[in-house]
PDB file of C-alpha atoms in Angstrom:
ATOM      1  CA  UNK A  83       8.402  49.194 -57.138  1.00 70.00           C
ATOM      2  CA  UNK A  84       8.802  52.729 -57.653  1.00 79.00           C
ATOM      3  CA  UNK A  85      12.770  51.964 -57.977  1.00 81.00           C
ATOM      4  CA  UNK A  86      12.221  49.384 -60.442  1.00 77.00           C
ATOM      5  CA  UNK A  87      10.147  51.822 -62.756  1.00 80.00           C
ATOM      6  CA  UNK A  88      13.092  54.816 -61.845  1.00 82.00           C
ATOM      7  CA  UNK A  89      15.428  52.591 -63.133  1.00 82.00           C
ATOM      8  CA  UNK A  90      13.831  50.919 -66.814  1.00 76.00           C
ATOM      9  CA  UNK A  91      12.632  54.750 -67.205  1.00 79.00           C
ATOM     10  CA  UNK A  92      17.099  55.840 -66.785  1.00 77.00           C
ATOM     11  CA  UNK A  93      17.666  52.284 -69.276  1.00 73.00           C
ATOM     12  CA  UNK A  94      15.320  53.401 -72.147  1.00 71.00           C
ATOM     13  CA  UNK A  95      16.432  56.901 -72.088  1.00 72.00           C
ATOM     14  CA  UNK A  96      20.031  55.861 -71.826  1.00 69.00           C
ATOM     15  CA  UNK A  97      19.361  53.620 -74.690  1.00 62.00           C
ATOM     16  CA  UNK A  98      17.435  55.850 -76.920  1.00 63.00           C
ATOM     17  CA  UNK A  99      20.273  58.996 -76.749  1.00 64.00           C
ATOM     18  CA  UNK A 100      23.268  56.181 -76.889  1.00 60.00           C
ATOM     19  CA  UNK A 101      25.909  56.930 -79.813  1.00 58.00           C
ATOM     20  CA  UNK A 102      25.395  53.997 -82.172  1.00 69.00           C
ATOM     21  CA  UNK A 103      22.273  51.141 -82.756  1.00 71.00           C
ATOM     22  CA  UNK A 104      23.899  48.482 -81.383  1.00 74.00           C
ATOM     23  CA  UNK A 105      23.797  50.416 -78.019  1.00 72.00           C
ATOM     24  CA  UNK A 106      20.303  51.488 -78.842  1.00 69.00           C
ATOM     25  CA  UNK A 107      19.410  47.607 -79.629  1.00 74.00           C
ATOM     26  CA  UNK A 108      20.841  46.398 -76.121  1.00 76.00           C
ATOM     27  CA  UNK A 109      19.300  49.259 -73.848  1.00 72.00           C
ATOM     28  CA  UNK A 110      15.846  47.976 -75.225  1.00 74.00           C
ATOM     29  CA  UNK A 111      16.581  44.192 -74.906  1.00 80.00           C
ATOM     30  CA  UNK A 112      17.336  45.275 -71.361  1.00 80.00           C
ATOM     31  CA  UNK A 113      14.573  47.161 -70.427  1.00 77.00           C
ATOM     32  CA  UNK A 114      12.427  45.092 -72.460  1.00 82.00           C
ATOM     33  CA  UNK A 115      13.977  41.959 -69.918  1.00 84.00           C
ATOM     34  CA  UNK A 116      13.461  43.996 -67.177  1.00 82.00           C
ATOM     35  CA  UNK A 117       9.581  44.846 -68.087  1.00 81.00           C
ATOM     36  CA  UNK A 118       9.445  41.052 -68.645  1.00 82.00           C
ATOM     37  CA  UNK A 119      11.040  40.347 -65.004  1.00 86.00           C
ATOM     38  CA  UNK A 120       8.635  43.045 -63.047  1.00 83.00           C
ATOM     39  CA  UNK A 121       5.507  41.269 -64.328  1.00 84.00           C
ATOM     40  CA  UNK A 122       6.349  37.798 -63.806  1.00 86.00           C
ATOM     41  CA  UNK A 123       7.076  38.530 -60.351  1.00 84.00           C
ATOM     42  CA  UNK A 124       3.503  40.574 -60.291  1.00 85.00           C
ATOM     43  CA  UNK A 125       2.569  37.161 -61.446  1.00 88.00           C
ATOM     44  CA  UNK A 126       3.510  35.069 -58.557  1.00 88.00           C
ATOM     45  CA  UNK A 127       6.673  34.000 -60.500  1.00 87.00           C
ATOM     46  CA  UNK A 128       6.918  31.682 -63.512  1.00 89.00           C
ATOM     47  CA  UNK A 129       6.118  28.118 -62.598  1.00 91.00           C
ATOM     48  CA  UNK A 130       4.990  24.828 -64.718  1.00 94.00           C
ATOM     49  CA  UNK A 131       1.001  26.339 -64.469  1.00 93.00           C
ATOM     50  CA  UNK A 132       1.670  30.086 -65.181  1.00 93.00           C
ATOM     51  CA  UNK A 133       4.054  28.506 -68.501  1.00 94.00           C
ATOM     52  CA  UNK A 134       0.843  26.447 -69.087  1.00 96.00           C
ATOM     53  CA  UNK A 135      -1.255  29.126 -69.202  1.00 96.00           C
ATOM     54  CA  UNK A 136       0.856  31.312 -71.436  1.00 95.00           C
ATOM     55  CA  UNK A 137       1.499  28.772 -73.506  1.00 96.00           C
ATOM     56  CA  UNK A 138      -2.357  28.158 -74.164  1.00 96.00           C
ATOM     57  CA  UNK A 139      -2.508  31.800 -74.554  1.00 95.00           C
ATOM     58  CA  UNK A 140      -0.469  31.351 -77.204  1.00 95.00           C
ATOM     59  CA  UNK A 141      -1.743  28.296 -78.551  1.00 96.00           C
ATOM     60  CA  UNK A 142      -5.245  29.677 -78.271  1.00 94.00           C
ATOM     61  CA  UNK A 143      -4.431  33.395 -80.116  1.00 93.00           C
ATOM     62  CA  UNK A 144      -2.382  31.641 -82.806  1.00 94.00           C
ATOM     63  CA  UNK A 145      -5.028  28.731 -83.583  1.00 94.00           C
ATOM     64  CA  UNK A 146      -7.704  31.363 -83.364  1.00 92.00           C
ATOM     65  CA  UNK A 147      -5.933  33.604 -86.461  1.00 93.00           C
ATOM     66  CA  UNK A 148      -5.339  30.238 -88.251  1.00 93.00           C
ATOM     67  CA  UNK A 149      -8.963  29.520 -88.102  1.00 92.00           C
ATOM     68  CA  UNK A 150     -10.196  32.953 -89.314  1.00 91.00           C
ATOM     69  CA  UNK A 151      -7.771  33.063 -91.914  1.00 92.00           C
ATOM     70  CA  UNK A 152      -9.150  29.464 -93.365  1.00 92.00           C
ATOM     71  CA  UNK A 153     -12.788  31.286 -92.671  1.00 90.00           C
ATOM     72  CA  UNK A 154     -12.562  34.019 -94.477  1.00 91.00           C
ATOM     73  CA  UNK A 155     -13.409  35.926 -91.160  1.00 90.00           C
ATOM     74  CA  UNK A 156     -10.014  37.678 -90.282  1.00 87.00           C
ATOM     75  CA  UNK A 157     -10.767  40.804 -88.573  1.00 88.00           C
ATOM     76  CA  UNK A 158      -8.544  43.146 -86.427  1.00 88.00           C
ATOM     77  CA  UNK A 159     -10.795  44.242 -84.108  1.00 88.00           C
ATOM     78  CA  UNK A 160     -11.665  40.791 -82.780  1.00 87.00           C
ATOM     79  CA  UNK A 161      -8.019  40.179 -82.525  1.00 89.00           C
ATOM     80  CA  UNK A 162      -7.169  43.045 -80.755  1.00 92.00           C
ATOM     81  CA  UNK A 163     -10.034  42.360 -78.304  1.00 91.00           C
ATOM     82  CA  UNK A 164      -8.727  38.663 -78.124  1.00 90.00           C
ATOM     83  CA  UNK A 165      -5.800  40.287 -76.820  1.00 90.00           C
ATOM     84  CA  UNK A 166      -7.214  42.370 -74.045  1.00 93.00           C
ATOM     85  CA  UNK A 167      -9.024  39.626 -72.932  1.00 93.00           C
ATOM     86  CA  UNK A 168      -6.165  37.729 -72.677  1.00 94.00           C
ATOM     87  CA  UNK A 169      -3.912  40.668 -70.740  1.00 93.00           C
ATOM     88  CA  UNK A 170      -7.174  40.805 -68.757  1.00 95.00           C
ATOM     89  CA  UNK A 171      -6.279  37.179 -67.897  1.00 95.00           C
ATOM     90  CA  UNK A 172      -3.065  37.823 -66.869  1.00 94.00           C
ATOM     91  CA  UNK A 173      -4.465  40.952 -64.440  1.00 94.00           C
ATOM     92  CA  UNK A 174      -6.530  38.760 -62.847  1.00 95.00           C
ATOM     93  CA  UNK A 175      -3.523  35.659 -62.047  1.00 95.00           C
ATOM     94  CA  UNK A 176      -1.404  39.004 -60.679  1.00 93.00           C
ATOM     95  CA  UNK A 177      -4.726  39.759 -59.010  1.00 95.00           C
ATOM     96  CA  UNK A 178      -5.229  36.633 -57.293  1.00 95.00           C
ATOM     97  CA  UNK A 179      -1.149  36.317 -56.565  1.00 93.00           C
ATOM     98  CA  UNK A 180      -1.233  39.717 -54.473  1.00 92.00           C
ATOM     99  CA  UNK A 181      -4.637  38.342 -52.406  1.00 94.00           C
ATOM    100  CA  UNK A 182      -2.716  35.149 -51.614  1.00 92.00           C
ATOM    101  CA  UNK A 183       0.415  37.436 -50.326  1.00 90.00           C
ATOM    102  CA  UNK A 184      -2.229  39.819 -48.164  1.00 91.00           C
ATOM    103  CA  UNK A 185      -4.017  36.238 -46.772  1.00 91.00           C
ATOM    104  CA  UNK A 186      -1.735  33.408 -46.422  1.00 87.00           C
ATOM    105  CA  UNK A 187       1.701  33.713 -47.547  1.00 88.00           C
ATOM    106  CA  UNK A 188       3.469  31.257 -48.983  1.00 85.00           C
ATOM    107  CA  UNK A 189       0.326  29.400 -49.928  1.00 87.00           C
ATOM    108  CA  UNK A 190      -0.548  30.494 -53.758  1.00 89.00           C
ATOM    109  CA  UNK A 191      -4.525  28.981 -53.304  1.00 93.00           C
ATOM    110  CA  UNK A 192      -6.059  32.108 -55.479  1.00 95.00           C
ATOM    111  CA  UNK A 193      -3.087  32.257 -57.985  1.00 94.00           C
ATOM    112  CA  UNK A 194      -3.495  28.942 -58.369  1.00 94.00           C
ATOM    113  CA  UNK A 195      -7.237  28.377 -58.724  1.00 96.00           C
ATOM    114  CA  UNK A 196      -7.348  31.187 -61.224  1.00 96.00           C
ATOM    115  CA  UNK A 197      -4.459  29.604 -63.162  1.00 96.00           C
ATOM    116  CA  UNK A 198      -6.239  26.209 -63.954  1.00 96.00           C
ATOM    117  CA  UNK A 199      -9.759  27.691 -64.464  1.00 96.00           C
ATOM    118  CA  UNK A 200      -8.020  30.244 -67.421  1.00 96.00           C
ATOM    119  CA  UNK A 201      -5.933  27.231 -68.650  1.00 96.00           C
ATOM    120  CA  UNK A 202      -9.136  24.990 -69.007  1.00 94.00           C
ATOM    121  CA  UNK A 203     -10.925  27.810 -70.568  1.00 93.00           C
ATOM    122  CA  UNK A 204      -8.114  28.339 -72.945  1.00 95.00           C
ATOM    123  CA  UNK A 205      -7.594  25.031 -73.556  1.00 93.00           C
ATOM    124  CA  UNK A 206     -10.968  24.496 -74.550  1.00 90.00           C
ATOM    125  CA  UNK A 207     -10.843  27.131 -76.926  1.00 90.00           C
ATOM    126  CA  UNK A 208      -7.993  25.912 -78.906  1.00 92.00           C
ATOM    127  CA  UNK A 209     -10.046  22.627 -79.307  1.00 91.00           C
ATOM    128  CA  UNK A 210     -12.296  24.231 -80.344  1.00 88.00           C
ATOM    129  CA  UNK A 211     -10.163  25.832 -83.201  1.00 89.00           C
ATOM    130  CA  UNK A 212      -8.580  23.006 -83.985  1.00 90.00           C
ATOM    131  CA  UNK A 213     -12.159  21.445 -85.204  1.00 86.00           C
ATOM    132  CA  UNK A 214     -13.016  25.042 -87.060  1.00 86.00           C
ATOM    133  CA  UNK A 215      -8.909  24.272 -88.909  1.00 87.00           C
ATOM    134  CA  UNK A 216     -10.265  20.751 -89.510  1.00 86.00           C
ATOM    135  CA  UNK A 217      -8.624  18.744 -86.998  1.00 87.00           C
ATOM    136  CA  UNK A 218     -10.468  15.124 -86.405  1.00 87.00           C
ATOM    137  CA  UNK A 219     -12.710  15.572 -82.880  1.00 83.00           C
ATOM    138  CA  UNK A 220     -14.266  12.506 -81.480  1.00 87.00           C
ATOM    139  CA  UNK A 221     -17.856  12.943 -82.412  1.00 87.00           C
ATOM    140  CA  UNK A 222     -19.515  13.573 -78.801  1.00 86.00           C
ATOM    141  CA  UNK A 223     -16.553  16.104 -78.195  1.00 83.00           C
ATOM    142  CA  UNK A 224     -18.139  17.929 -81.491  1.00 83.00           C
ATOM    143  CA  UNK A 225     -21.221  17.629 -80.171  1.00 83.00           C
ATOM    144  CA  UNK A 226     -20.215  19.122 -77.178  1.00 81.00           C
ATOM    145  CA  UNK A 227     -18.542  21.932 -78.456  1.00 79.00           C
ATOM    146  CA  UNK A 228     -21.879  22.814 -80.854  1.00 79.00           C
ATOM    147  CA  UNK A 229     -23.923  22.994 -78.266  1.00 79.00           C
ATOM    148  CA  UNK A 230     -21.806  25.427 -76.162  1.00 76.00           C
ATOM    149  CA  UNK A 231     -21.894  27.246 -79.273  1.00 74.00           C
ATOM    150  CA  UNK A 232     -25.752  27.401 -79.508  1.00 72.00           C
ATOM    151  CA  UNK A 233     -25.794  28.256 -75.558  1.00 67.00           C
ATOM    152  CA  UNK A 234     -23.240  31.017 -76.087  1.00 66.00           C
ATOM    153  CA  UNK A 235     -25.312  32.391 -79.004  1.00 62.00           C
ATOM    154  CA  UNK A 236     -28.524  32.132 -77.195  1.00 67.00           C
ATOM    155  CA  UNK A 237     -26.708  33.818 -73.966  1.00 65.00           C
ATOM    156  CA  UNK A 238     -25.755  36.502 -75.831  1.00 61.00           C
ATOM    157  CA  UNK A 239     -27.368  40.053 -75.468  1.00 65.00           C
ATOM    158  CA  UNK A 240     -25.918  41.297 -78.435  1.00 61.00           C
ATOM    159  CA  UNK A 241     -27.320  38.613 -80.510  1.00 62.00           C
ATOM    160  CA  UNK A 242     -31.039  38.869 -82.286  1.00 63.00           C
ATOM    161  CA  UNK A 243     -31.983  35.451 -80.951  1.00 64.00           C
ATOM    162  CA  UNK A 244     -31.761  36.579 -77.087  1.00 58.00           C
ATOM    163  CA  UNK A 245     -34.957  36.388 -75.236  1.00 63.00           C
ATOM    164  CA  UNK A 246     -34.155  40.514 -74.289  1.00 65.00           C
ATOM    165  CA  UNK A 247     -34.027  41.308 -78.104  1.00 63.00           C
ATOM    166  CA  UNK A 248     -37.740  39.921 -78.678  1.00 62.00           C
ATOM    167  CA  UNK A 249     -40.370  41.970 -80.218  1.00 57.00           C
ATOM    168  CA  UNK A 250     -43.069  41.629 -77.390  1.00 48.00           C
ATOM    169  CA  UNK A 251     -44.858  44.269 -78.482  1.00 45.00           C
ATOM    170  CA  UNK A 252     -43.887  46.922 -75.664  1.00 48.00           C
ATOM    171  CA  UNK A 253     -43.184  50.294 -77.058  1.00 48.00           C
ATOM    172  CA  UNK A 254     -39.896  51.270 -74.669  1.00 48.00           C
ATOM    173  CA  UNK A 255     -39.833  54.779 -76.182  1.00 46.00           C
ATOM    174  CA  UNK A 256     -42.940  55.887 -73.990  1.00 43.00           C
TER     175      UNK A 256
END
């Protein structure tokens, strides 16, 4: 691993002091390829449900800016933190790929597990964009999907309507 890092480290310096930007162009394509390489194999490799899962991502991210921009709600911080949560995804599949090595090689039973839970999550999400861009739902999958909403909202510590956020009267300042 150390090697690997050695070695983009000598590309991208060999790239960025090369004599013309063609050079300079290929030495980052390459290290940019090899980046890519090193953390698909952290992944567990790319197979049919990791390319499921990243596609979703993408599906998800891209519906998800759609939808604010038709909204009027665009904002950069909520996209950037859409973004961690989906590297945060990724951390966990590379997670749960290096527990199935350590337990039972061969056998990807955590990689995989967390794979299809993410990709069901995801994939709920961009339905649920595509009804917020207009898209036709069947009616008792928009009824669904509103009352995850309300549950989410009433879950929600930072919201007002959260049973911790009521005004019962006890001074917490004493």
């Amino acid at each position: 691993m150390i090697n690997h890092i050695r070695q983009l480290a000598t590309t991208i310096i060999t790239a960025a002091v090369g004599s013309g930007s063609r050079e300079v162009a290929l030495g980052g394509v390459t290290s940019m390829a090899g980046v890519l390489a090193v953390a698909v194999g952290w992944l567990g490799g790319w197979d049919k449900p990791l390319e499921l899962l990243v596609l979703l991502m993408v599906a998800d991210y891209a519906s998800g800016v759609a939808g604010a921009f038709k909204t009027h709600t665009v904002s950069s911080d909520i996209m950037f933190w859409g973004g961690v949560r989906k590297a945060v995804v990724l951390f966990v599949v590379g997670l749960s790929a290096l527990v199935d090595d350590w337990l039972q090689p061969g056998a990807p039973v955590f990689r995989a597990a967390a794979i299809f839970f993410y990709a069901g999550r995801e994939a709920l999400s961009v339905v649920e964009n595509f009804g917020v861009l207009g898209v036709p739902l069947p009616d008792k999958l928009r009824d669904y999907l509103l009352q995850l909403n309300q549950d989410k909202a009433r879950n929600n510590p930072a919201k007002p309507e959260h049973p911790d956020n009521a005004s019962g009267g006890d001074d917490k300042s004493a």
